[in-house]
Amino acid sequence: MFSSTELNKQALETKRLYNAIGKFTLALAPPEEQNQLEELFMNTHSISRRQFAHLIGVGAAAAIVRPRITVAKESVTIPPPAKTGVVRLSANENPYGPSAKAHEAMKNAHPACNRYPDEANDVLIDKIARINNVNREQIVLGDGSSEILKLCAETFTGPTEGKLVVADPTFEAILEYSKACGGEVVKVPLTSDFHHDLEKMGAAAQKGLIYVCNPNNPTASITPKSDLGEFIAKTSPETMILVDEAYFHYADSPDYESVIPLVKDHPNLMVARTFSKIYGMAGLRCGYCVAQPETIKRMHGFQMWDSVNIMALAAASASLDDANQLTNGRKMNSEAKNFTLTELSQMGYKSIPSQANFIMFDCKRPVVPIIKAMKDRNVAVGRLFPAYPNHMRLTIGKKSEMEAFVSAFKQLMG
């Protein structure tokens, strides 16, 4: 039983939370609802569970019910790029940016910028949990999925925790995070068909962490769902597995599916997602991890407080309500990608089958001079991945940007 002092402390903390949520929700609510909500917030000592849920609902929905604002109108406050005229196809960004609903949600969140983002954090966690059919205790948010990778490296690799085992090539960030923790990194080459060599990766692991980027960056290839599911099932519970699904929304192969549903049966499985790709929020920074509650608790010990800012939280929450962002994003990416692949094929260049918003193709000669020469032609392409020294990673931009790439590439390669 709690003492009267402890109960009083809990009551005060609950009232503080309701007041804070009230301020956040009032800032986002439409004018016609503000008087009613303000009266409700003034009586937080008697608020019911139903009323509390209503506060959360209004806060989450405010960005949708307010009048829309165009992207063009907002963009006037954004400074121009350092060098104009450059076609940027180097970082796997979404060239179309966040949805209109995300822009509106960020505008509506301006009055709450002087507050810590605890309530907005809770709104997004609840929404992510509901969409993925998990409990909120199974979610941790991050400053992009890069923070999730860093947390996993810090929590599960190092001199006492074990090695980090990765594919080669793959996204390099987690390798650097693990090295900073004193962890040993083991690289296992992809198979000849660009899948993760899961058998060799499993054999190399001793406790620690196995990182599987699927679809894989930089190859845009997938590891089939049957192979990955079997691997997760037979891996020792002492070895953690992180599946990075940053490009999940672009994958349409019948051999691919998310492993989030497997988390409930595997305490050693973690899945990272990001809002940087299909949701166009690379500059805002928001990602999340799904895992079992005990795993999330271990990660919390290494996380900075309030690492996701209120603008990113508002935009992410609104983005999840905008189905058109996914549909249109996939459609435009597919059209521009098919155009590019056709042009490259006609020129005699073979690409790795892509399940992402980028491609990787064989230039038939060292890629570094080509990268530099393309930059001189105002087209920025992906960096060198040493495991594939003749391959170029190329982000799929807008159709006009891909036309500019093709033109410059044809001039360069003759």
Short mmCIF file of C-alpha atoms in Angstrom, two decimals:
data_model
loop_
_atom_site.label_atom_id
_atom_site.label_comp_id
_atom_site.label_asym_id
_atom_site.label_seq_id
_atom_site.Cartn_x
_atom_site.Cartn_y
_atom_site.Cartn_z
CA MET A 1 0.00 0.00 0.00
CA PHE A 2 1.14 3.57 -0.66
CA SER A 3 1.51 6.06 2.18
CA SER A 4 -0.55 9.24 2.21
CA THR A 5 2.57 11.21 1.31
CA GLU A 6 3.24 8.99 -1.73
CA LEU A 7 -0.39 9.28 -2.83
CA ASN A 8 -0.26 13.08 -2.56
CA LYS A 9 2.90 13.11 -4.68
CA GLN A 10 1.22 10.96 -7.31
CA ALA A 11 -1.79 13.23 -7.36
CA LEU A 12 0.36 16.31 -7.82
CA GLU A 13 2.32 14.64 -10.59
CA THR A 14 -0.88 13.58 -12.35
CA LYS A 15 -2.26 17.12 -12.14
CA ARG A 16 1.01 18.52 -13.49
CA LEU A 17 0.82 16.13 -16.44
CA TYR A 18 -2.79 17.04 -17.21
CA ASN A 19 -1.96 20.75 -17.10
CA ALA A 20 0.98 20.26 -19.43
CA ILE A 21 -1.10 18.23 -21.87
CA GLY A 22 -3.76 20.90 -21.68
CA LYS A 23 -1.33 23.63 -22.72
CA PHE A 24 0.02 21.51 -25.56
CA THR A 25 -3.44 20.59 -26.82
CA LEU A 26 -4.77 24.16 -26.56
CA ALA A 27 -1.89 25.34 -28.69
CA LEU A 28 -2.82 22.88 -31.43
CA ALA A 29 -6.62 22.96 -31.17
CA PRO A 30 -8.86 24.85 -33.63
CA PRO A 31 -10.17 28.16 -32.25
CA GLU A 32 -13.75 26.91 -32.08
CA GLU A 33 -12.72 24.18 -29.59
CA GLN A 34 -10.36 26.18 -27.41
CA ASN A 35 -12.95 27.63 -24.98
CA GLN A 36 -14.45 24.23 -24.27
CA LEU A 37 -11.05 22.64 -23.79
CA GLU A 38 -9.78 25.47 -21.58
CA GLU A 39 -12.73 24.97 -19.23
CA LEU A 40 -11.92 21.28 -19.09
CA PHE A 41 -8.24 21.90 -18.36
CA MET A 42 -9.08 24.28 -15.52
CA ASN A 43 -10.63 21.33 -13.67
CA THR A 44 -7.91 18.72 -14.00
CA HIS A 45 -8.44 17.52 -10.43
CA SER A 46 -11.68 15.89 -11.50
CA ILE A 47 -10.82 14.85 -15.05
CA SER A 48 -12.07 11.44 -16.12
CA ARG A 49 -10.30 8.82 -18.22
CA ARG A 50 -12.70 9.57 -21.07
CA GLN A 51 -11.88 13.29 -20.90
CA PHE A 52 -8.17 12.57 -20.72
CA ALA A 53 -8.37 10.44 -23.88
CA HIS A 54 -10.23 13.31 -25.55
CA LEU A 55 -7.34 15.67 -24.81
CA ILE A 56 -4.89 13.32 -26.47
CA GLY A 57 -7.20 12.85 -29.43
CA VAL A 58 -7.63 16.57 -30.02
CA GLY A 59 -3.90 17.16 -29.78
CA ALA A 60 -3.17 14.42 -32.27
CA ALA A 61 -5.89 15.47 -34.69
CA ALA A 62 -5.39 19.23 -34.56
CA ALA A 63 -3.02 19.31 -37.50
CA ILE A 64 -5.67 17.72 -39.68
CA VAL A 65 -8.67 19.86 -38.80
CA ARG A 66 -6.92 23.22 -39.08
CA PRO A 67 -6.85 24.98 -42.48
CA ARG A 68 -4.12 23.70 -44.76
CA ILE A 69 -1.00 25.67 -45.61
CA THR A 70 0.94 25.09 -48.78
CA VAL A 71 4.51 23.87 -48.84
CA ALA A 72 5.48 26.77 -51.08
CA LYS A 73 4.30 29.33 -48.54
CA GLU A 74 6.34 27.71 -45.76
CA SER A 75 9.48 27.33 -47.86
CA VAL A 76 10.17 31.06 -47.99
CA THR A 77 11.62 30.85 -44.47
CA ILE A 78 14.08 28.11 -45.41
CA PRO A 79 17.57 29.31 -46.42
CA PRO A 80 18.65 28.34 -49.94
CA PRO A 81 21.18 25.54 -50.46
CA ALA A 82 24.83 26.52 -50.13
CA LYS A 83 25.34 25.84 -53.83
CA THR A 84 22.38 26.28 -56.14
CA GLY A 85 21.87 24.21 -59.26
CA VAL A 86 23.22 20.97 -57.76
CA VAL A 87 21.12 17.85 -58.32
CA ARG A 88 21.37 16.04 -54.99
CA LEU A 89 21.13 12.27 -55.45
CA SER A 90 23.60 11.31 -52.75
CA ALA A 91 21.82 10.73 -49.44
CA ASN A 92 18.67 8.66 -50.16
CA GLU A 93 16.46 11.60 -49.23
CA ASN A 94 12.85 12.02 -50.29
CA PRO A 95 12.85 14.87 -52.87
CA TYR A 96 9.17 15.65 -52.28
CA GLY A 97 9.44 16.37 -48.55
CA PRO A 98 6.87 15.94 -45.76
CA SER A 99 3.14 15.83 -46.42
CA ALA A 100 0.94 18.93 -46.33
CA LYS A 101 -0.57 17.61 -43.10
CA ALA A 102 2.90 17.43 -41.54
CA HIS A 103 3.63 21.02 -42.56
CA GLU A 104 0.35 22.17 -41.03
CA ALA A 105 1.01 20.23 -37.84
CA MET A 106 4.41 21.89 -37.47
CA LYS A 107 2.86 25.32 -37.95
CA ASN A 108 0.26 24.54 -35.30
CA ALA A 109 2.98 23.35 -32.91
CA HIS A 110 4.80 26.71 -32.94
CA PRO A 111 3.07 27.98 -29.76
CA ALA A 112 4.29 24.90 -27.89
CA CYS A 113 7.96 25.34 -28.79
CA ASN A 114 8.73 26.78 -25.36
CA ARG A 115 7.63 23.54 -23.69
CA TYR A 116 9.42 20.23 -23.34
CA PRO A 117 7.90 17.68 -25.73
CA ASP A 118 6.75 15.07 -23.20
CA GLU A 119 3.08 15.11 -24.20
CA ALA A 120 3.76 15.15 -27.95
CA ASN A 121 6.18 12.28 -27.36
CA ASP A 122 3.42 10.26 -25.69
CA VAL A 123 0.93 10.99 -28.48
CA LEU A 124 3.33 9.68 -31.14
CA ILE A 125 4.32 6.59 -29.12
CA ASP A 126 0.66 5.67 -28.64
CA LYS A 127 -0.02 6.08 -32.34
CA ILE A 128 3.00 4.00 -33.40
CA ALA A 129 2.07 1.27 -30.92
CA ARG A 130 -1.48 1.13 -32.23
CA ILE A 131 -0.40 0.97 -35.89
CA ASN A 132 2.08 -1.83 -35.19
CA ASN A 133 -0.23 -3.72 -32.82
CA VAL A 134 2.17 -3.57 -29.87
CA ASN A 135 2.11 -2.01 -26.41
CA ARG A 136 3.48 1.50 -25.85
CA GLU A 137 6.13 0.00 -23.54
CA GLN A 138 7.58 -1.66 -26.65
CA ILE A 139 8.40 1.65 -28.35
CA VAL A 140 11.33 4.01 -27.95
CA LEU A 141 11.63 7.12 -30.10
CA GLY A 142 14.90 8.44 -31.46
CA ASP A 143 16.44 11.46 -33.13
CA GLY A 144 16.10 9.65 -36.43
CA SER A 145 16.70 5.90 -36.60
CA SER A 146 20.40 6.79 -36.35
CA GLU A 147 19.88 7.37 -32.63
CA ILE A 148 18.22 3.95 -32.41
CA LEU A 149 21.29 2.38 -34.01
CA LYS A 150 23.53 4.27 -31.58
CA LEU A 151 21.48 3.12 -28.58
CA CYS A 152 21.66 -0.49 -29.75
CA ALA A 153 25.42 -0.29 -30.23
CA GLU A 154 25.93 1.26 -26.80
CA THR A 155 23.58 -1.17 -25.06
CA PHE A 156 24.46 -4.46 -26.72
CA THR A 157 28.08 -4.24 -27.98
CA GLY A 158 31.43 -3.55 -26.38
CA PRO A 159 34.16 -5.31 -24.38
CA THR A 160 31.68 -6.88 -21.97
CA GLU A 161 28.61 -7.20 -24.20
CA GLY A 162 30.05 -8.75 -27.36
CA LYS A 163 30.77 -8.18 -31.04
CA LEU A 164 28.81 -6.35 -33.69
CA VAL A 165 28.26 -8.54 -36.77
CA VAL A 166 27.23 -6.79 -39.99
CA ALA A 167 26.99 -7.37 -43.72
CA ASP A 168 29.54 -5.89 -46.10
CA PRO A 169 28.56 -3.51 -47.54
CA THR A 170 25.84 -2.05 -45.33
CA PHE A 171 24.93 1.24 -43.67
CA GLU A 172 28.07 2.22 -41.78
CA ALA A 173 26.78 4.32 -38.89
CA ILE A 174 26.30 1.50 -36.40
CA LEU A 175 29.86 0.27 -37.06
CA GLU A 176 31.25 3.61 -35.91
CA TYR A 177 28.97 3.69 -32.87
CA SER A 178 30.11 0.24 -31.81
CA LYS A 179 33.79 1.04 -32.31
CA ALA A 180 33.34 4.10 -30.08
CA CYS A 181 32.12 1.70 -27.36
CA GLY A 182 35.20 -0.45 -27.76
CA GLY A 183 33.28 -3.10 -29.65
CA GLU A 184 34.78 -5.50 -32.16
CA VAL A 185 33.13 -5.32 -35.60
CA VAL A 186 32.91 -8.40 -37.82
CA LYS A 187 32.02 -7.88 -41.49
CA VAL A 188 30.44 -10.70 -43.49
CA PRO A 189 30.21 -10.21 -47.29
CA LEU A 190 26.81 -10.32 -48.92
CA THR A 191 25.99 -13.41 -50.95
CA SER A 192 26.38 -13.44 -54.72
CA ASP A 193 22.71 -12.46 -55.06
CA PHE A 194 23.17 -9.56 -52.60
CA HIS A 195 21.39 -11.16 -49.63
CA HIS A 196 22.71 -11.12 -46.06
CA ASP A 197 24.73 -14.29 -45.50
CA LEU A 198 22.78 -15.07 -42.36
CA GLU A 199 24.41 -18.44 -41.74
CA LYS A 200 27.89 -16.94 -41.61
CA MET A 201 26.69 -13.92 -39.64
CA GLY A 202 25.14 -16.20 -37.03
CA ALA A 203 28.29 -18.31 -36.82
CA ALA A 204 30.40 -15.19 -36.23
CA ALA A 205 28.23 -13.90 -33.37
CA GLN A 206 28.99 -14.53 -29.72
CA LYS A 207 26.41 -12.66 -27.67
CA GLY A 208 26.62 -9.04 -28.85
CA LEU A 209 24.52 -7.78 -31.76
CA ILE A 210 23.75 -8.81 -35.33
CA TYR A 211 22.70 -5.93 -37.57
CA VAL A 212 20.50 -6.68 -40.60
CA CYS A 213 19.58 -3.74 -42.83
CA ASN A 214 16.60 -4.92 -44.88
CA PRO A 215 16.22 -3.55 -47.53
CA ASN A 216 19.97 -3.11 -47.39
CA ASN A 217 21.74 0.19 -47.82
CA PRO A 218 23.66 0.63 -50.18
CA THR A 219 22.56 -2.26 -52.39
CA ALA A 220 18.76 -1.72 -52.14
CA SER A 221 18.46 -5.52 -52.09
CA ILE A 222 16.36 -7.58 -49.69
CA THR A 223 16.98 -10.71 -47.66
CA PRO A 224 13.94 -12.98 -48.22
CA LYS A 225 11.37 -13.15 -45.44
CA SER A 226 11.62 -16.94 -45.09
CA ASP A 227 15.39 -16.82 -44.63
CA LEU A 228 15.21 -13.99 -42.11
CA GLY A 229 12.36 -15.54 -40.14
CA GLU A 230 14.19 -18.85 -39.86
CA PHE A 231 17.38 -17.08 -38.81
CA ILE A 232 15.61 -15.13 -36.05
CA ALA A 233 13.97 -18.31 -34.76
CA LYS A 234 17.21 -20.25 -34.43
CA THR A 235 19.54 -17.49 -33.16
CA SER A 236 20.57 -17.83 -29.51
CA PRO A 237 18.52 -15.60 -27.17
CA GLU A 238 21.82 -14.27 -25.83
CA THR A 239 22.57 -12.67 -29.19
CA MET A 240 20.56 -9.54 -30.00
CA ILE A 241 19.30 -8.93 -33.53
CA LEU A 242 18.56 -5.47 -34.92
CA VAL A 243 16.64 -5.35 -38.20
CA ASP A 244 16.80 -1.90 -39.77
CA GLU A 245 13.64 -1.31 -41.83
CA ALA A 246 14.37 2.29 -42.88
CA TYR A 247 13.26 1.51 -46.45
CA PHE A 248 10.37 -0.79 -45.52
CA HIS A 249 7.70 1.36 -47.17
CA TYR A 250 9.34 1.16 -50.61
CA ALA A 251 9.65 -2.64 -50.71
CA ASP A 252 6.95 -4.36 -52.74
CA SER A 253 8.48 -7.78 -53.38
CA PRO A 254 6.40 -10.80 -52.30
CA ASP A 255 9.63 -12.11 -50.72
CA TYR A 256 9.74 -9.19 -48.29
CA GLU A 257 7.82 -8.38 -45.11
CA SER A 258 8.43 -6.60 -41.83
CA VAL A 259 9.61 -8.64 -38.86
CA ILE A 260 7.81 -6.46 -36.30
CA PRO A 261 5.15 -9.20 -35.79
CA LEU A 262 7.96 -11.55 -34.67
CA VAL A 263 9.01 -9.29 -31.79
CA LYS A 264 6.37 -10.73 -29.45
CA ASP A 265 8.00 -14.17 -29.58
CA HIS A 266 11.66 -13.12 -29.57
CA PRO A 267 13.07 -11.05 -26.67
CA ASN A 268 16.33 -10.61 -28.59
CA LEU A 269 14.71 -8.98 -31.66
CA MET A 270 14.61 -5.21 -32.27
CA VAL A 271 13.27 -3.37 -35.32
CA ALA A 272 14.26 0.18 -36.31
CA ARG A 273 12.10 2.47 -38.43
CA THR A 274 12.52 6.07 -39.59
CA PHE A 275 10.45 9.01 -40.79
CA SER A 276 13.35 10.20 -42.98
CA LYS A 277 12.51 8.24 -46.13
CA ILE A 278 8.93 7.80 -47.36
CA TYR A 279 7.74 10.50 -44.93
CA GLY A 280 10.33 13.01 -46.17
CA MET A 281 11.54 14.11 -42.72
CA ALA A 282 15.32 13.61 -42.99
CA GLY A 283 15.98 17.16 -41.79
CA LEU A 284 13.55 16.90 -38.88
CA ARG A 285 14.99 13.68 -37.38
CA CYS A 286 12.54 11.15 -35.98
CA GLY A 287 12.69 7.38 -35.78
CA TYR A 288 11.66 4.59 -33.48
CA CYS A 289 12.41 1.08 -32.30
CA VAL A 290 10.02 -1.79 -31.58
CA ALA A 291 11.19 -4.42 -29.09
CA GLN A 292 10.05 -6.20 -25.96
CA PRO A 293 9.65 -3.97 -22.86
CA GLU A 294 12.72 -5.26 -21.02
CA THR A 295 14.87 -4.52 -24.06
CA ILE A 296 13.45 -1.01 -24.32
CA LYS A 297 14.23 -0.42 -20.64
CA ARG A 298 17.87 -1.38 -21.20
CA MET A 299 18.11 1.07 -24.09
CA HIS A 300 16.56 3.92 -22.07
CA GLY A 301 19.61 3.96 -19.83
CA PHE A 302 21.75 5.24 -22.70
CA GLN A 303 19.27 7.72 -24.19
CA MET A 304 19.32 11.48 -23.88
CA TRP A 305 16.15 13.02 -22.44
CA ASP A 306 13.76 14.61 -24.94
CA SER A 307 15.95 13.76 -27.92
CA VAL A 308 13.13 14.29 -30.45
CA ASN A 309 12.00 17.89 -30.87
CA ILE A 310 8.38 18.98 -30.84
CA MET A 311 8.31 19.91 -34.54
CA ALA A 312 9.45 16.44 -35.56
CA LEU A 313 6.95 14.85 -33.18
CA ALA A 314 4.06 16.89 -34.57
CA ALA A 315 5.06 16.20 -38.17
CA ALA A 316 5.54 12.48 -37.55
CA SER A 317 2.18 12.12 -35.84
CA ALA A 318 0.39 13.92 -38.68
CA SER A 319 2.29 11.91 -41.30
CA LEU A 320 0.97 8.65 -39.92
CA ASP A 321 -2.56 9.92 -40.64
CA ASP A 322 -1.79 10.73 -44.28
CA ALA A 323 -2.17 7.58 -46.41
CA ASN A 324 -1.59 9.63 -49.57
CA GLN A 325 1.99 10.34 -48.47
CA LEU A 326 2.74 6.63 -48.77
CA THR A 327 0.76 5.99 -51.95
CA ASN A 328 2.06 9.01 -53.83
CA GLY A 329 5.59 8.56 -52.56
CA ARG A 330 5.78 4.98 -53.78
CA LYS A 331 4.21 5.87 -57.13
CA MET A 332 6.52 8.78 -57.92
CA ASN A 333 9.59 6.88 -56.75
CA SER A 334 8.67 3.90 -58.91
CA GLU A 335 8.12 6.02 -62.03
CA ALA A 336 11.43 7.88 -61.68
CA LYS A 337 13.29 4.67 -60.81
CA ASN A 338 11.92 2.76 -63.79
CA PHE A 339 12.93 5.60 -66.10
CA THR A 340 16.47 5.59 -64.71
CA LEU A 341 16.86 1.81 -64.82
CA THR A 342 15.66 1.74 -68.43
CA GLU A 343 18.16 4.42 -69.45
CA LEU A 344 21.04 2.70 -67.68
CA SER A 345 20.11 -0.67 -69.18
CA GLN A 346 20.09 0.82 -72.67
CA MET A 347 23.58 2.15 -71.97
CA GLY A 348 24.73 -1.33 -70.93
CA TYR A 349 24.87 -0.87 -67.15
CA LYS A 350 23.42 -3.54 -64.86
CA SER A 351 21.70 -2.61 -61.60
CA ILE A 352 21.13 -4.67 -58.48
CA PRO A 353 17.35 -5.32 -58.11
CA SER A 354 16.09 -2.40 -56.02
CA GLN A 355 13.48 -2.43 -53.25
CA ALA A 356 14.18 1.09 -52.01
CA ASN A 357 14.30 4.74 -53.08
CA PHE A 358 17.78 4.29 -54.54
CA ILE A 359 19.64 1.93 -56.83
CA MET A 360 23.16 0.54 -57.06
CA PHE A 361 24.68 -0.28 -60.42
CA ASP A 362 28.00 -1.47 -61.85
CA CYS A 363 29.91 1.31 -63.60
CA LYS A 364 32.43 -1.25 -64.98
CA ARG A 365 35.32 0.81 -63.68
CA PRO A 366 36.39 2.48 -60.41
CA VAL A 367 33.56 4.69 -59.20
CA VAL A 368 35.53 7.34 -57.27
CA PRO A 369 36.66 9.29 -60.38
CA ILE A 370 33.09 9.08 -61.69
CA ILE A 371 31.70 10.47 -58.43
CA LYS A 372 34.09 13.41 -58.68
CA ALA A 373 33.38 14.01 -62.36
CA MET A 374 29.62 13.96 -61.77
CA LYS A 375 30.05 16.49 -58.98
CA ASP A 376 31.86 18.76 -61.46
CA ARG A 377 28.72 18.48 -63.59
CA ASN A 378 26.57 19.57 -60.64
CA VAL A 379 25.19 16.11 -59.92
CA ALA A 380 25.95 14.69 -56.47
CA VAL A 381 25.79 10.88 -56.29
CA GLY A 382 26.44 8.38 -53.51
CA ARG A 383 29.77 7.84 -51.77
CA LEU A 384 32.20 4.97 -52.29
CA PHE A 385 31.41 1.65 -50.61
CA PRO A 386 34.78 -0.12 -50.62
CA ALA A 387 33.33 -3.65 -50.87
CA TYR A 388 31.96 -2.70 -54.31
CA PRO A 389 34.54 -0.27 -55.73
CA ASN A 390 32.99 -0.20 -59.22
CA HIS A 391 29.39 0.31 -58.10
CA MET A 392 27.55 3.62 -57.74
CA ARG A 393 24.74 4.17 -55.26
CA LEU A 394 22.23 6.58 -56.73
CA THR A 395 19.26 8.12 -54.94
CA ILE A 396 16.05 8.30 -56.96
CA GLY A 397 14.99 11.94 -57.12
CA LYS A 398 12.25 13.64 -59.08
CA LYS A 399 11.86 12.69 -62.74
CA SER A 400 13.51 15.96 -63.81
CA GLU A 401 16.47 15.26 -61.52
CA MET A 402 16.91 11.78 -62.93
CA GLU A 403 16.82 13.21 -66.44
CA ALA A 404 19.62 15.58 -65.42
CA PHE A 405 21.61 12.64 -64.03
CA VAL A 406 21.16 10.58 -67.20
CA SER A 407 22.24 13.49 -69.38
CA ALA A 408 25.38 14.17 -67.32
CA PHE A 409 26.22 10.47 -67.03
CA LYS A 410 25.94 9.94 -70.78
CA GLN A 411 28.22 12.90 -71.44
CA LEU A 412 30.77 11.58 -68.95
CA MET A 413 30.76 7.91 -69.93
CA GLY A 414 30.56 8.54 -73.66
#
